[in-house]
Amino acid sequence: MTDDFRARVRDWLAANVPDSSEDAPAEELIATAKRFQAALHDAGLAGITWPSQFGGQGRSAAEQQIFDEEAAAHELPTGVFLIGLGMCGPTLVDLGSTEQKARYVRPLLRGEEIWCQLFSEPGAGSDVASLQTRAVRDGDSWVVNGQKVWTSGAQWSDHGALLARTNPDQPKHKGLTMFVVDMHAPGVTVRPLRDMTGRAPFNEVYFDDVRLPADAVLGEVDAGWFAAVTMLGHERVSIGGSVRRRYDPLAYHNLVELARTRNRLDDPLVRDGLAALYTAERALSLFNARLRQEADAGSPPGARGSVAKLAGAELLWQAVHVAGLIAGLDAAAWDPGSAEGDELAVAINATPASSIAGGTDQVQRNIIGDRILGLPRDPVADRDIPFRELRVGTQA
Ligand SMILES: Cc1cc2nc3c(=O)[nH]c(=O)nc-3n(C[C@H](O)[C@H](O)[C@H](O)COP(=O)(O)OP(=O)(O)OC[C@H]3O[C@@H](n4cnc5c(N)ncnc54)[C@H](O)[C@@H]3O)c2cc1C
């Protein structure tokens, strides 16, 4: 049964994954991604574990694992859907009203609509409950004002999951609400930010008197912290749980190839680093497979998602170290004319972000210490004080 599924996935991917061309204009890449995701859905391979009444396949975590293992051999063009499929979609399935699920889940699975996550603000990253973007009730609508930052993919997105403050008289965790926001609505301004790889993967997003309908609330009014924690749980599993892709220049498989082409395979330090990397990749992949099986059996990963997220970031740093052993100074300063080098340099320069995006390494360690190891909690002095009385961000 699973062998049949594996064969079907393998054949379908071999026949349908388009040739990648990183140099194509963004609009073309997105059009390709949308076509591919729709075809994936038509083939019954999108939303493998998602409920069938909303367009998913209602299959098992084991089948999802098989799909991921087979997909790792290809460069799928679906990066723009990662936040929607990994985080917003699962949160909609968990907390959305029947109408919201019917409206949003299928188009998301078919790649017809792109989503982003609007949590972080200039004064609210690790401590996202300090956010200042406000949503004020006005008749049948909500009116949103404020600024978000580091919003990945906002420039391509149709919808965002927005966390906003709806009750400043409550303590900071209690007066938040999550909304579904139309990114094309009047008053939404998106400004790309460039990172040190030279790309602009994320953005600042400004909300100026943006009107949202009453049914834009995702979950309950003033229960946005619960919705945020739900989404962050999905985020950690989605980031930490991703199977290492064979085209990733920092994957074990490609670093072995790099060592071979540079005649570095006989160096004992390189061999040692590669062996340790292989072991760490395998261990993380088995840990993730176990998290999935347990989730399938009704035991969600909870704080163990932070273990996967932290281990995923540490694995990348380990790979950067091995790349340095193989390539020496070239790992830091490649010849821009070399396609192989350029790709590796971009991957190395993108690695520090993996220790920040989706919650920093330090914050994951706090969660693991507190919720898994039973260590004393981080002291929080402002947990019970009404938000209005706190001095955070620009709030004097
Ligand atoms: C590539 C990338 C993509 C991102 N995409 C999105 C997105 O799509 N949507 C979105 O909403 N956000 C996004 N973010 C933002 C990300 O979630 C935040 O950057 C992250 O939560 C850290 O917040 P901060 O940058 O404000 O740092 P801060 O919270 O100011 O932290 C600064 C330093 O202090 C440490 N620190 C803070 N609090 C503690 C503590 N209690 N204990 C120990 N150490 C602590 C941190 O670990 C860090 O080293 C993205 C970030 C990156 C890098």
CSV table of C-alpha atoms and ligand atoms in Angstrom, one decimal:
chain,number,residue,atom,x,y,z
A,1,MET,CA,0.0,0.0,0.0
A,2,THR,CA,2.7,2.5,1.0
A,3,ASP,CA,4.9,1.1,-1.7
A,4,ASP,CA,2.2,1.9,-4.2
A,5,PHE,CA,1.9,5.4,-2.9
A,6,ARG,CA,5.7,5.9,-3.0
A,7,ALA,CA,5.8,4.7,-6.6
A,8,ARG,CA,2.9,6.9,-7.6
A,9,VAL,CA,4.5,10.0,-6.0
A,10,ARG,CA,7.9,9.2,-7.5
A,11,ASP,CA,6.4,8.8,-11.0
A,12,TRP,CA,4.3,11.9,-10.8
A,13,LEU,CA,7.1,14.1,-9.5
A,14,ALA,CA,9.5,12.8,-12.2
A,15,ALA,CA,6.9,13.7,-14.9
A,16,ASN,CA,5.7,17.0,-13.5
A,17,VAL,CA,8.3,19.0,-11.6
A,18,PRO,CA,9.2,21.9,-13.9
A,19,ASP,CA,12.8,22.9,-14.6
A,20,SER,CA,13.9,25.4,-12.1
A,21,SER,CA,15.2,28.8,-13.2
A,22,GLU,CA,16.1,31.1,-10.3
A,23,ASP,CA,16.8,33.8,-12.8
A,24,ALA,CA,13.3,34.1,-14.2
A,25,PRO,CA,11.3,37.2,-13.2
A,26,ALA,CA,9.4,36.8,-9.9
A,27,GLU,CA,6.0,37.0,-11.7
A,28,GLU,CA,7.0,34.1,-13.9
A,29,LEU,CA,8.2,32.0,-10.9
A,30,ILE,CA,4.9,32.6,-9.1
A,31,ALA,CA,2.9,31.7,-12.2
A,32,THR,CA,4.9,28.4,-12.4
A,33,ALA,CA,4.4,27.8,-8.7
A,34,LYS,CA,0.7,28.3,-9.0
A,35,ARG,CA,0.3,25.9,-12.0
A,36,PHE,CA,2.4,23.3,-10.2
A,37,GLN,CA,0.5,23.5,-6.9
A,38,ALA,CA,-2.8,23.1,-8.8
A,39,ALA,CA,-1.5,20.1,-10.7
A,40,LEU,CA,-0.3,18.6,-7.4
A,41,HIS,CA,-3.8,19.0,-5.9
A,42,ASP,CA,-5.4,17.6,-9.0
A,43,ALA,CA,-3.1,14.5,-8.6
A,44,GLY,CA,-4.3,14.1,-5.0
A,45,LEU,CA,-0.9,15.1,-3.6
A,46,ALA,CA,-1.6,18.4,-1.9
A,47,GLY,CA,-2.7,18.6,1.7
A,48,ILE,CA,-2.0,15.0,2.2
A,49,THR,CA,-3.0,14.9,5.9
A,50,TRP,CA,-5.6,17.7,5.7
A,51,PRO,CA,-9.3,17.0,6.1
A,52,SER,CA,-11.0,15.9,2.9
A,53,GLN,CA,-14.1,18.0,3.3
A,54,PHE,CA,-11.9,21.2,2.8
A,55,GLY,CA,-9.9,19.9,-0.1
A,56,GLY,CA,-7.3,17.8,1.7
A,57,GLN,CA,-6.6,14.1,1.1
A,58,GLY,CA,-7.3,12.8,4.6
A,59,ARG,CA,-4.3,10.5,4.4
A,60,SER,CA,-1.8,9.5,7.1
A,61,ALA,CA,1.4,11.1,8.4
A,62,ALA,CA,3.3,8.1,7.0
A,63,GLU,CA,2.1,9.0,3.5
A,64,GLN,CA,3.1,12.7,4.1
A,65,GLN,CA,6.6,11.5,5.1
A,66,ILE,CA,6.8,9.4,1.9
A,67,PHE,CA,5.8,12.4,-0.2
A,68,ASP,CA,8.4,14.6,1.6
A,69,GLU,CA,11.2,12.0,1.1
A,70,GLU,CA,10.4,11.7,-2.6
A,71,ALA,CA,10.0,15.4,-3.1
A,72,ALA,CA,13.4,16.0,-1.5
A,73,ALA,CA,15.0,14.7,-4.7
A,74,HIS,CA,13.5,17.6,-6.6
A,75,GLU,CA,13.5,21.4,-6.5
A,76,LEU,CA,9.8,22.1,-6.2
A,77,PRO,CA,8.8,25.6,-7.2
A,78,THR,CA,6.5,25.9,-4.2
A,79,GLY,CA,8.5,28.1,-1.8
A,80,VAL,CA,5.9,31.0,-1.9
A,81,PHE,CA,3.3,28.6,-0.4
A,82,LEU,CA,5.4,27.6,2.6
A,83,ILE,CA,3.8,30.0,5.1
A,84,GLY,CA,0.3,29.4,3.9
A,85,LEU,CA,0.6,25.6,3.8
A,86,GLY,CA,2.9,25.2,6.8
A,87,MET,CA,1.3,27.7,9.2
A,88,CYS,CA,-1.8,29.7,8.1
A,89,GLY,CA,-3.7,26.7,6.6
A,90,PRO,CA,-3.2,24.4,9.6
A,91,THR,CA,-4.3,27.3,11.9
A,92,LEU,CA,-7.4,27.8,9.8
A,93,VAL,CA,-8.2,24.1,10.0
A,94,ASP,CA,-7.8,24.2,13.8
A,95,LEU,CA,-9.5,27.5,14.6
A,96,GLY,CA,-11.4,28.8,11.5
A,97,SER,CA,-15.2,29.0,11.3
A,98,THR,CA,-16.9,26.6,8.9
A,99,GLU,CA,-17.3,29.5,6.5
A,100,GLN,CA,-13.6,30.5,6.8
A,101,LYS,CA,-12.5,26.9,6.1
A,102,ALA,CA,-14.8,26.6,3.1
A,103,ARG,CA,-13.6,30.0,1.8
A,104,TYR,CA,-9.8,29.7,2.3
A,105,VAL,CA,-8.5,26.2,2.7
A,106,ARG,CA,-9.1,24.8,-0.8
A,107,PRO,CA,-7.7,27.8,-2.7
A,108,LEU,CA,-4.7,27.7,-0.4
A,109,LEU,CA,-4.1,24.0,-1.2
A,110,ARG,CA,-4.5,24.6,-4.9
A,111,GLY,CA,-2.0,27.4,-4.8
A,112,GLU,CA,-4.6,30.0,-6.0
A,113,GLU,CA,-3.9,32.3,-3.0
A,114,ILE,CA,-0.7,33.1,-1.2
A,115,TRP,CA,-0.6,33.8,2.5
A,116,CYS,CA,1.8,35.6,4.9
A,117,GLN,CA,2.1,35.9,8.7
A,118,LEU,CA,1.8,39.4,10.2
A,119,PHE,CA,3.1,39.0,13.7
A,120,SER,CA,6.5,40.7,14.2
A,121,GLU,CA,6.8,44.5,14.8
A,122,PRO,CA,9.8,46.7,15.3
A,123,GLY,CA,9.2,46.5,19.1
A,124,ALA,CA,7.7,43.0,19.2
A,125,GLY,CA,9.7,40.0,18.0
A,126,SER,CA,10.5,37.4,20.6
A,127,ASP,CA,8.1,39.1,22.8
A,128,VAL,CA,5.3,39.3,20.2
A,129,ALA,CA,2.7,39.9,22.9
A,130,SER,CA,4.1,43.5,23.1
A,131,LEU,CA,2.8,44.3,19.7
A,132,GLN,CA,1.2,47.7,19.1
A,133,THR,CA,-0.8,47.4,15.9
A,134,ARG,CA,-4.4,48.2,16.9
A,135,ALA,CA,-7.7,46.9,15.6
A,136,VAL,CA,-10.7,49.0,16.8
A,137,ARG,CA,-14.3,47.9,16.4
A,138,ASP,CA,-16.4,50.4,14.4
A,139,GLY,CA,-19.9,49.2,13.8
A,140,ASP,CA,-19.7,46.0,11.7
A,141,SER,CA,-16.0,46.5,10.9
A,142,TRP,CA,-12.6,46.6,12.5
A,143,VAL,CA,-10.2,49.4,11.7
A,144,VAL,CA,-6.5,48.5,11.8
A,145,ASN,CA,-3.6,50.9,12.2
A,146,GLY,CA,0.1,50.0,12.8
A,147,GLN,CA,3.2,48.5,11.3
A,148,LYS,CA,4.6,45.0,10.9
A,149,VAL,CA,8.1,44.0,9.9
A,150,TRP,CA,10.0,41.0,8.5
A,151,THR,CA,6.8,39.8,6.8
A,152,SER,CA,8.1,37.0,4.5
A,153,GLY,CA,6.4,37.0,1.1
A,154,ALA,CA,4.0,39.9,1.9
A,155,GLN,CA,4.8,41.3,-1.6
A,156,TRP,CA,3.2,38.3,-3.2
A,157,SER,CA,0.4,37.6,-0.7
A,158,ASP,CA,-3.3,37.8,-1.1
A,159,HIS,CA,-4.1,37.2,2.6
A,160,GLY,CA,-2.3,37.6,5.8
A,161,ALA,CA,-2.9,36.2,9.3
A,162,LEU,CA,-2.7,39.4,11.3
A,163,LEU,CA,-2.2,39.7,15.1
A,164,ALA,CA,-3.5,43.0,16.5
A,165,ARG,CA,-4.3,44.5,19.8
A,166,THR,CA,-8.0,44.8,20.4
A,167,ASN,CA,-8.1,45.5,24.1
A,168,PRO,CA,-5.3,47.6,25.6
A,169,ASP,CA,-6.9,47.5,29.0
A,170,GLN,CA,-6.1,43.8,29.3
A,171,PRO,CA,-2.6,42.5,30.1
A,172,LYS,CA,-0.5,42.1,27.0
A,173,HIS,CA,-1.3,38.4,26.3
A,174,LYS,CA,-5.1,38.8,26.8
A,175,GLY,CA,-6.1,41.7,24.5
A,176,LEU,CA,-5.0,40.4,21.2
A,177,THR,CA,-7.1,39.1,18.3
A,178,MET,CA,-6.1,37.3,15.1
A,179,PHE,CA,-7.6,38.4,11.8
A,180,VAL,CA,-7.6,37.3,8.2
A,181,VAL,CA,-6.5,40.4,6.2
A,182,ASP,CA,-6.9,41.0,2.5
A,183,MET,CA,-3.4,42.2,1.5
A,184,HIS,CA,-4.9,44.1,-1.5
A,185,ALA,CA,-7.3,46.1,0.8
A,186,PRO,CA,-7.0,50.0,0.7
A,187,GLY,CA,-4.6,51.2,3.4
A,188,VAL,CA,-2.2,48.2,3.2
A,189,THR,CA,1.3,49.2,2.1
A,190,VAL,CA,4.1,46.7,1.6
A,191,ARG,CA,7.8,47.7,1.4
A,192,PRO,CA,10.4,45.0,0.6
A,193,LEU,CA,13.5,44.8,2.8
A,194,ARG,CA,16.8,43.4,1.4
A,195,ASP,CA,18.9,40.9,3.5
A,196,MET,CA,22.6,40.2,3.3
A,197,THR,CA,22.2,37.6,0.6
A,198,GLY,CA,21.1,40.5,-1.7
A,199,ARG,CA,17.6,39.2,-1.9
A,200,ALA,CA,14.4,40.8,-0.5
A,201,PRO,CA,12.5,37.9,1.0
A,202,PHE,CA,10.6,39.9,3.6
A,203,ASN,CA,8.9,43.3,4.0
A,204,GLU,CA,7.6,46.1,6.2
A,205,VAL,CA,3.8,46.3,6.1
A,206,TYR,CA,1.9,49.4,7.1
A,207,PHE,CA,-1.8,49.5,8.0
A,208,ASP,CA,-3.5,52.9,7.7
A,209,ASP,CA,-7.2,52.8,8.6
A,210,VAL,CA,-7.6,49.3,7.0
A,211,ARG,CA,-11.2,48.1,7.3
A,212,LEU,CA,-11.8,44.5,8.0
A,213,PRO,CA,-15.3,42.8,8.1
A,214,ALA,CA,-16.5,41.3,11.4
A,215,ASP,CA,-16.1,37.8,10.1
A,216,ALA,CA,-12.3,38.4,9.5
A,217,VAL,CA,-11.7,37.4,13.2
A,218,LEU,CA,-9.9,34.0,13.3
A,219,GLY,CA,-10.7,32.3,16.5
A,220,GLU,CA,-12.2,34.4,19.3
A,221,VAL,CA,-12.0,38.2,19.9
A,222,ASP,CA,-9.3,38.9,22.5
A,223,ALA,CA,-8.1,35.3,22.3
A,224,GLY,CA,-5.4,36.0,19.7
A,225,TRP,CA,-2.6,34.8,21.9
A,226,PHE,CA,-4.1,31.3,21.8
A,227,ALA,CA,-4.4,31.6,18.0
A,228,ALA,CA,-0.8,32.9,17.8
A,229,VAL,CA,0.5,30.0,19.9
A,230,THR,CA,-1.4,27.6,17.7
A,231,MET,CA,0.2,29.0,14.6
A,232,LEU,CA,3.7,29.2,16.2
A,233,GLY,CA,3.4,25.5,17.1
A,234,HIS,CA,2.7,24.7,13.4
A,235,GLU,CA,5.5,27.1,12.4
A,236,ARG,CA,8.2,25.3,14.4
A,237,VAL,CA,7.2,21.9,13.1
A,238,SER,CA,6.9,23.2,9.6
A,239,ILE,CA,10.4,24.8,9.7
A,240,GLY,CA,12.1,22.2,11.8
A,241,GLY,CA,10.4,19.3,10.3
A,242,SER,CA,11.2,19.9,6.7
A,243,VAL,CA,13.1,17.0,5.1
A,244,ARG,CA,16.6,18.1,3.8
A,245,ARG,CA,16.4,18.7,0.2
A,246,ARG,CA,19.0,17.2,-2.0
A,247,TYR,CA,19.5,20.3,-4.1
A,248,ASP,CA,20.3,22.4,-1.0
A,249,PRO,CA,24.0,23.2,-1.3
A,250,LEU,CA,24.4,22.7,2.5
A,251,ALA,CA,22.8,19.2,2.5
A,252,TYR,CA,25.2,16.3,3.3
A,253,HIS,CA,24.8,14.8,-0.2
A,254,ASN,CA,26.0,18.0,-1.9
A,255,LEU,CA,28.8,18.7,0.5
A,256,VAL,CA,30.2,15.2,-0.2
A,257,GLU,CA,30.1,16.1,-3.9
A,258,LEU,CA,31.8,19.4,-3.2
A,259,ALA,CA,34.5,17.6,-1.3
A,260,ARG,CA,34.9,15.1,-4.1
A,261,THR,CA,35.3,17.8,-6.8
A,262,ARG,CA,37.8,19.7,-4.7
A,263,ASN,CA,39.8,16.6,-3.8
A,264,ARG,CA,39.1,17.1,-0.1
A,265,LEU,CA,37.6,13.7,0.7
A,266,ASP,CA,40.8,12.3,2.1
A,267,ASP,CA,41.2,15.1,4.7
A,268,PRO,CA,40.4,13.6,8.1
A,269,LEU,CA,38.7,16.8,9.4
A,270,VAL,CA,36.5,16.9,6.3
A,271,ARG,CA,35.6,13.2,6.7
A,272,ASP,CA,34.9,13.7,10.4
A,273,GLY,CA,32.7,16.7,9.7
A,274,LEU,CA,30.8,15.0,6.9
A,275,ALA,CA,30.2,11.9,9.1
A,276,ALA,CA,28.9,14.1,12.0
A,277,LEU,CA,26.7,16.0,9.6
A,278,TYR,CA,25.2,12.8,8.1
A,279,THR,CA,24.4,11.5,11.6
A,280,ALA,CA,22.8,14.8,12.6
A,281,GLU,CA,20.7,14.9,9.4
A,282,ARG,CA,19.5,11.3,9.9
A,283,ALA,CA,18.8,11.9,13.6
A,284,LEU,CA,16.7,15.0,12.9
A,285,SER,CA,14.8,13.3,10.1
A,286,LEU,CA,14.0,10.3,12.3
A,287,PHE,CA,12.9,12.6,15.2
A,288,ASN,CA,10.6,14.5,12.8
A,289,ALA,CA,9.2,11.2,11.5
A,290,ARG,CA,8.4,10.2,15.0
A,291,LEU,CA,6.8,13.6,15.8
A,292,ARG,CA,4.6,13.2,12.8
A,293,GLN,CA,3.5,9.6,13.6
A,294,GLU,CA,2.7,10.7,17.2
A,295,ALA,CA,0.7,13.6,15.9
A,296,ASP,CA,-1.2,11.3,13.6
A,297,ALA,CA,-2.0,9.1,16.6
A,298,GLY,CA,-3.5,12.1,18.4
A,299,SER,CA,-0.4,13.4,20.4
A,300,PRO,CA,0.6,16.8,18.9
A,301,PRO,CA,4.3,17.8,19.2
A,302,GLY,CA,3.8,20.7,21.5
A,303,ALA,CA,7.1,22.1,22.8
A,304,ARG,CA,9.0,19.3,21.0
A,305,GLY,CA,8.4,21.4,17.9
A,306,SER,CA,11.0,23.7,19.4
A,307,VAL,CA,13.5,20.9,19.5
A,308,ALA,CA,13.0,20.3,15.8
A,309,LYS,CA,13.2,24.0,15.0
A,310,LEU,CA,16.4,24.5,17.1
A,311,ALA,CA,18.0,21.3,15.8
A,312,GLY,CA,17.2,22.3,12.2
A,313,ALA,CA,19.0,25.7,12.7
A,314,GLU,CA,22.0,24.0,14.4
A,315,LEU,CA,22.2,21.5,11.6
A,316,LEU,CA,22.6,24.4,9.1
A,317,TRP,CA,25.4,25.9,11.2
A,318,GLN,CA,27.1,22.5,11.3
A,319,ALA,CA,26.9,22.3,7.5
A,320,VAL,CA,28.3,25.8,7.2
A,321,HIS,CA,31.3,24.7,9.3
A,322,VAL,CA,31.8,21.6,7.1
A,323,ALA,CA,31.5,23.8,3.9
A,324,GLY,CA,34.3,25.9,5.4
A,325,LEU,CA,36.5,22.9,6.0
A,326,ILE,CA,36.0,21.8,2.4
A,327,ALA,CA,36.3,25.2,0.7
A,328,GLY,CA,38.4,27.3,3.0
A,329,LEU,CA,38.2,31.0,2.3
A,330,ASP,CA,36.1,30.3,-0.8
A,331,ALA,CA,33.2,29.4,1.5
A,332,ALA,CA,33.1,33.0,2.6
A,333,ALA,CA,34.1,34.8,-0.7
A,334,TRP,CA,33.2,32.9,-3.8
A,335,ASP,CA,34.0,33.9,-7.4
A,336,PRO,CA,30.7,35.5,-8.4
A,337,GLY,CA,31.2,33.9,-11.8
A,338,SER,CA,30.9,30.4,-10.4
A,339,ALA,CA,27.4,29.1,-10.3
A,340,GLU,CA,28.3,26.4,-7.8
A,341,GLY,CA,30.1,28.9,-5.5
A,342,ASP,CA,27.4,31.5,-5.8
A,343,GLU,CA,24.7,29.1,-4.6
A,344,LEU,CA,26.8,28.0,-1.7
A,345,ALA,CA,27.6,31.5,-0.7
A,346,VAL,CA,23.9,32.5,-0.7
A,347,ALA,CA,23.1,29.5,1.4
A,348,ILE,CA,25.9,30.3,3.9
A,349,ASN,CA,24.8,33.9,4.1
A,350,ALA,CA,21.2,32.9,4.7
A,351,THR,CA,22.1,30.6,7.6
A,352,PRO,CA,22.1,33.2,10.4
A,353,ALA,CA,18.5,33.9,9.6
A,354,SER,CA,17.6,30.3,10.4
A,355,SER,CA,18.5,31.0,14.0
A,356,ILE,CA,16.2,34.0,14.1
A,357,ALA,CA,13.2,33.3,11.8
A,358,GLY,CA,10.3,31.6,13.5
A,359,GLY,CA,11.6,32.4,17.0
A,360,THR,CA,15.3,32.6,17.9
A,361,ASP,CA,17.5,29.8,19.1
A,362,GLN,CA,17.5,31.4,22.6
A,363,VAL,CA,13.8,31.5,22.7
A,364,GLN,CA,13.5,27.9,21.6
A,365,ARG,CA,15.9,27.0,24.4
A,366,ASN,CA,13.7,28.8,26.9
A,367,ILE,CA,10.7,26.9,25.7
A,368,ILE,CA,12.5,23.5,25.9
A,369,GLY,CA,14.0,24.4,29.3
A,370,ASP,CA,10.6,25.4,30.7
A,371,ARG,CA,8.2,23.1,29.1
A,372,ILE,CA,10.2,19.9,28.5
A,373,LEU,CA,13.0,19.9,31.0
A,374,GLY,CA,10.9,21.5,33.8
A,375,LEU,CA,13.4,24.2,34.5
A,376,PRO,CA,12.2,27.4,36.3
A,377,ARG,CA,10.3,29.8,33.9
A,378,ASP,CA,11.8,33.0,32.6
A,379,PRO,CA,10.7,35.7,35.0
A,380,VAL,CA,8.0,37.9,33.4
A,381,ALA,CA,7.3,41.1,35.3
A,382,ASP,CA,4.6,42.5,33.0
A,383,ARG,CA,2.3,39.5,32.6
A,384,ASP,CA,-0.6,41.0,34.7
A,385,ILE,CA,-0.3,44.7,34.0
A,386,PRO,CA,-2.8,46.3,31.6
A,387,PHE,CA,-1.0,46.8,28.2
A,388,ARG,CA,-1.9,50.5,28.3
A,389,GLU,CA,0.3,51.0,31.3
A,390,LEU,CA,3.4,49.3,29.9
A,391,ARG,CA,6.3,51.0,28.4
A,392,VAL,CA,7.0,49.1,25.2
A,393,GLY,CA,8.0,50.2,21.7
A,394,THR,CA,6.9,53.7,21.1
A,395,GLN,CA,4.4,53.7,23.9
A,396,ALA,CA,5.7,56.3,26.3
B,1,LIG,C1,14.2,35.3,7.5
B,1,LIG,C2,13.2,35.8,8.5
B,1,LIG,C3,11.9,35.7,8.1
B,1,LIG,C4,10.9,36.1,9.0
B,1,LIG,N1,9.6,36.1,8.6
B,1,LIG,C5,8.6,36.5,9.4
B,1,LIG,C6,7.3,36.5,9.0
B,1,LIG,O1,6.9,36.1,7.9
B,1,LIG,N2,6.3,37.0,9.8
B,1,LIG,C7,6.6,37.6,11.1
B,1,LIG,O2,5.7,38.0,11.8
B,1,LIG,N3,7.9,37.6,11.5
B,1,LIG,C8,8.9,37.1,10.7
B,1,LIG,N4,10.2,37.2,11.1
B,1,LIG,C9,10.6,37.8,12.4
B,1,LIG,C10,11.0,36.8,13.5
B,1,LIG,O3,10.0,36.1,14.0
B,1,LIG,C11,11.7,37.7,14.5
B,1,LIG,O4,12.9,38.3,14.0
B,1,LIG,C12,12.1,36.9,15.7
B,1,LIG,O5,11.0,36.4,16.5
B,1,LIG,C13,13.1,37.6,16.7
B,1,LIG,O6,12.5,38.9,17.0
B,1,LIG,P1,13.4,40.2,16.9
B,1,LIG,O7,14.1,40.2,15.6
B,1,LIG,O8,12.6,41.4,17.3
B,1,LIG,O9,14.6,40.0,18.0
B,1,LIG,P2,14.5,40.3,19.5
B,1,LIG,O10,13.2,39.7,20.1
B,1,LIG,O11,14.6,41.8,19.8
B,1,LIG,O12,15.7,39.5,20.1
B,1,LIG,C14,17.1,40.1,20.1
B,1,LIG,C15,17.9,39.0,20.8
B,1,LIG,O13,17.5,38.9,22.2
B,1,LIG,C16,17.3,37.5,22.4
B,1,LIG,N5,16.2,37.4,23.4
B,1,LIG,C17,15.0,38.0,23.3
B,1,LIG,N6,14.2,37.6,24.4
B,1,LIG,C18,14.9,36.7,25.0
B,1,LIG,C19,14.6,35.9,26.2
B,1,LIG,N7,13.4,35.9,26.8
B,1,LIG,N8,15.6,35.0,26.6
B,1,LIG,C20,16.8,34.9,25.9
B,1,LIG,N9,17.1,35.6,24.9
B,1,LIG,C21,16.2,36.5,24.4
B,1,LIG,C22,16.9,36.9,21.1
B,1,LIG,O14,17.1,35.5,21.1
B,1,LIG,C23,17.8,37.6,20.2
B,1,LIG,O15,19.1,37.0,20.2
B,1,LIG,C24,11.2,36.7,10.3
B,1,LIG,C25,12.6,36.8,10.6
B,1,LIG,C26,13.6,36.3,9.7
B,1,LIG,C27,15.0,36.5,10.1
